[in-house]
Amino acid sequence: YIKEGKNLLAVRVDNSHQPNTRWYAGGGIYRHVWLVVTDPLHVGYNGIFVTTPEIKEGHAEVAVRTLIENRYSDAVRNGGLLTVITDKTGKEVAKNEIPFYVEGETETELHQKITVSDPELWSVDSPELYTLKTYIKKDGKIIDNIDTDFGIRELEFSSEKGFLLNGEQLKIKGVCLHHTAGCVGAAVPDGVWERQLKILKEMGCNAVRTAHNPFAPEFYDMCDRIGLLVKAEAFDELYEPKANGLMINDVVPY
């Protein structure tokens, strides 16, 4: 469809056939829209998942799952996955590189375990973040790269001590937020969210609950940087989704 010269790409949303009681939120495109151009051999969309399964005195283990997609239809593609971890100053603290091959028009998930020495742990009072730099190599050249910010932290729920963050008891104090921002509506500029979250933090909040659907990725990034825990809801209602209106029997006890 692309022709030589200027091209117009139009993106539209039709929400008229989906029952929706969240009438005040409206419908349409109210978050950032990106056009991503990559080599046919690339990291899959939302294809990087980082966890910190083990934290001990003096070191932490970072587990990384990376989805590699090969959209070349003609043959197998060989390549290399280079993963580098940097601290808040940009200094390299750990890295790992592994080879891979992917059949044409398929995808594969690669697993890496990387050790970080003397890690600075993320907490609500000290939201230290690291950056995971992912590079895809083909014939010795970098053809795709993505940066992913993450925190090294340990979460635990105990029947005796409640919630523990990095081994220390923490009372979760927060609020419930909808994805709208008052008179601004659903298309909330990033600066409005950041101002609101900082005000909540200054009030004494250390957590937010999203209502009642996944928020924009920029929102979660801000919470990471500011030092807020997030209880992220995936959908509205537990058993039956809301459709033609809120009825008394729709309310389900937790």
XYZ file of C-alpha atoms in Angstrom:
254
model
C 0.000 0.000 0.000
C 2.963 2.352 0.457
C 3.712 4.411 -2.616
C 6.686 6.555 -3.479
C 6.310 10.065 -2.070
C 4.036 11.198 0.749
C 1.703 8.623 2.331
C -1.101 9.116 4.843
C -1.675 6.494 7.536
C -5.113 6.777 9.178
C -6.027 4.962 12.405
C -9.667 4.803 13.469
C -11.625 3.147 16.290
C -15.272 2.056 16.197
C -16.526 1.273 19.703
C -20.233 1.328 18.831
C -20.757 -2.465 18.988
C -19.222 -2.974 22.424
C -21.548 -2.614 25.426
C -19.980 -0.161 27.830
C -21.352 1.309 31.052
C -18.292 3.466 31.527
C -20.148 6.125 29.581
C -18.231 9.096 30.951
C -14.943 7.726 29.592
C -16.216 7.630 26.047
C -14.427 5.686 23.343
C -11.786 6.232 20.746
C -8.029 6.718 20.749
C -6.984 8.463 23.955
C -3.424 7.200 24.404
C -0.197 7.519 22.455
C -0.088 5.830 19.042
C 3.300 4.720 17.737
C 4.406 3.478 14.328
C 7.262 1.022 14.952
C 9.572 0.197 12.046
C 11.936 -2.743 12.503
C 14.005 -5.286 10.638
C 11.965 -8.452 9.914
C 14.174 -10.088 12.582
C 13.334 -8.211 15.778
C 12.169 -8.248 19.399
C 8.444 -8.977 19.552
C 6.038 -6.242 20.641
C 5.929 -6.212 24.467
C 8.321 -9.133 24.143
C 10.620 -8.464 27.120
C 9.747 -9.680 30.625
C 12.098 -8.981 33.557
C 11.909 -10.457 37.070
C 14.239 -10.564 40.067
C 13.659 -14.065 41.494
C 16.586 -14.113 43.900
C 18.027 -11.335 46.042
C 20.755 -12.122 48.561
C 23.345 -10.099 50.395
C 25.822 -8.817 47.842
C 24.059 -9.872 44.653
C 20.743 -10.285 42.824
C 19.669 -12.579 40.019
C 17.836 -10.932 37.135
C 15.791 -13.271 34.919
C 15.012 -12.045 31.396
C 12.647 -13.558 28.835
C 12.943 -12.107 25.331
C 10.612 -12.915 22.441
C 12.373 -12.948 19.049
C 10.265 -12.789 15.876
C 11.505 -13.743 12.406
C 9.256 -12.314 9.694
C 11.584 -13.357 6.887
C 9.586 -15.948 4.965
C 12.424 -17.502 3.002
C 14.773 -19.117 5.532
C 16.110 -19.625 9.039
C 17.803 -16.585 10.519
C 20.752 -16.778 12.900
C 21.557 -13.982 15.273
C 22.747 -12.971 18.696
C 20.929 -11.561 21.709
C 23.033 -9.140 23.773
C 21.540 -7.982 27.062
C 23.262 -5.236 29.055
C 22.196 -3.879 32.457
C 23.147 -0.310 33.402
C 22.595 1.617 36.623
C 21.006 5.060 37.027
C 24.253 6.760 35.951
C 24.441 4.730 32.744
C 27.324 2.577 33.997
C 27.322 -1.039 32.801
C 26.933 -3.423 35.758
C 26.271 -6.772 34.020
C 25.700 -8.320 30.602
C 25.004 -11.609 28.849
C 25.075 -12.657 25.175
C 23.660 -15.804 23.602
C 23.241 -17.002 19.990
C 19.909 -18.033 18.491
C 18.240 -19.209 15.313
C 14.628 -18.814 14.279
C 12.710 -20.469 11.451
C 11.078 -18.190 8.899
C 7.687 -16.733 9.920
C 8.034 -18.059 13.470
C 9.087 -16.783 16.894
C 11.070 -18.076 19.848
C 11.512 -17.037 23.478
C 15.035 -16.834 24.880
C 15.830 -17.051 28.605
C 18.774 -15.390 30.340
C 19.907 -15.173 33.968
C 22.183 -12.263 34.819
C 23.834 -11.555 38.185
C 24.075 -7.981 39.458
C 26.575 -7.405 42.272
C 25.774 -5.091 45.199
C 22.378 -4.051 43.787
C 20.530 -0.925 44.874
C 17.041 -2.144 45.730
C 13.850 -0.424 44.585
C 11.537 0.760 47.363
C 8.797 3.352 47.809
C 11.256 5.613 49.645
C 14.177 4.988 47.288
C 12.860 4.040 43.825
C 16.194 2.985 42.315
C 15.884 1.802 38.710
C 18.162 -0.083 36.357
C 17.945 -0.166 32.555
C 17.921 -3.399 30.579
C 19.387 -2.744 27.133
C 18.400 -5.396 24.592
C 20.287 -5.705 21.290
C 19.557 -8.056 18.393
C 22.567 -8.769 16.179
C 22.643 -10.148 12.650
C 25.931 -10.698 10.822
C 27.692 -8.822 13.597
C 25.543 -5.692 13.234
C 22.872 -4.389 15.630
C 19.511 -4.438 13.830
C 17.113 -3.853 16.754
C 17.414 -2.469 20.275
C 15.032 -1.708 23.145
C 15.549 -0.157 26.602
C 13.505 -1.485 29.537
C 13.609 0.163 32.969
C 13.135 -2.118 35.986
C 13.700 -2.274 39.724
C 15.388 -4.977 41.751
C 13.046 -5.757 44.648
C 11.511 -8.625 46.602
C 7.769 -8.798 47.354
C 6.178 -11.099 49.906
C 2.744 -11.485 51.484
C 2.746 -13.118 54.921
C -0.233 -14.207 57.057
C 1.735 -13.111 60.122
C 3.456 -9.904 58.996
C 1.311 -8.733 56.083
C 3.126 -7.206 53.106
C 6.928 -7.244 53.011
C 9.036 -5.187 50.621
C 12.693 -6.260 50.537
C 12.118 -8.164 53.761
C 10.670 -5.212 55.685
C 7.034 -4.812 56.714
C 5.212 -2.084 54.798
C 1.679 -0.778 55.272
C 0.069 -0.237 51.879
C -1.634 3.167 51.864
C -3.189 4.281 48.629
C -6.123 5.341 46.507
C -8.211 4.075 43.586
C -7.709 5.898 40.288
C -9.731 5.816 37.089
C -7.961 6.385 33.802
C -9.605 9.799 33.381
C -8.416 13.075 34.891
C -11.388 15.262 35.730
C -12.281 17.815 33.079
C -9.310 16.683 30.993
C -11.230 13.520 30.146
C -9.710 10.220 29.050
C -6.967 11.675 26.824
C -4.693 12.544 29.743
C -1.369 14.242 28.923
C 1.644 12.624 30.604
C 2.349 15.801 32.582
C -1.107 15.720 34.182
C -0.572 12.152 35.415
C 2.880 12.935 36.747
C 1.607 15.982 38.667
C -1.247 13.972 40.204
C 0.969 11.051 41.230
C 3.530 13.350 42.842
C 0.773 15.088 44.826
C -0.517 11.710 46.038
C 3.012 10.720 47.078
C 3.422 13.984 49.007
C 0.086 13.275 50.759
C 1.482 10.019 52.118
C 0.298 7.512 49.516
C 2.649 4.694 48.586
C 0.275 2.767 46.297
C -2.491 3.135 43.716
C -5.164 0.764 42.440
C -6.166 1.112 38.794
C -9.873 0.976 37.956
C -10.891 -1.031 36.082
C -8.673 -1.897 33.164
C -4.996 -1.798 32.169
C -3.608 1.746 32.167
C -1.231 3.319 29.687
C 2.374 2.056 29.944
C 3.558 5.598 30.674
C 1.494 5.542 33.885
C 3.307 2.466 35.216
C 6.689 3.944 34.275
C 5.866 7.062 36.313
C 4.898 4.965 39.333
C 8.222 3.132 39.079
C 10.154 6.407 39.018
C 8.128 8.128 41.761
C 8.022 5.136 44.101
C 4.417 3.911 44.049
C 3.192 0.336 44.286
C 0.428 -0.546 41.795
C -2.471 -2.981 42.027
C -3.307 -3.249 38.334
C -6.806 -4.438 37.453
C -7.307 -6.219 34.147
C -11.090 -5.970 33.740
C -14.341 -4.706 35.243
C -16.261 -7.151 37.476
C -15.128 -10.633 38.462
C -17.633 -13.017 36.874
C -19.864 -11.122 34.451
C -18.667 -8.026 32.604
C -20.795 -4.918 32.836
C -22.932 -4.408 29.754
C -26.306 -2.674 29.844
C -25.974 -0.998 33.218
C -24.963 -1.605 36.791
C -27.478 -3.857 38.542
C -27.528 -4.790 42.219
C -26.860 -8.452 41.442
C -23.743 -7.482 39.495
C -21.928 -6.732 42.756
C -19.847 -9.754 43.705
C -18.129 -9.972 47.122
C -14.385 -10.566 47.136
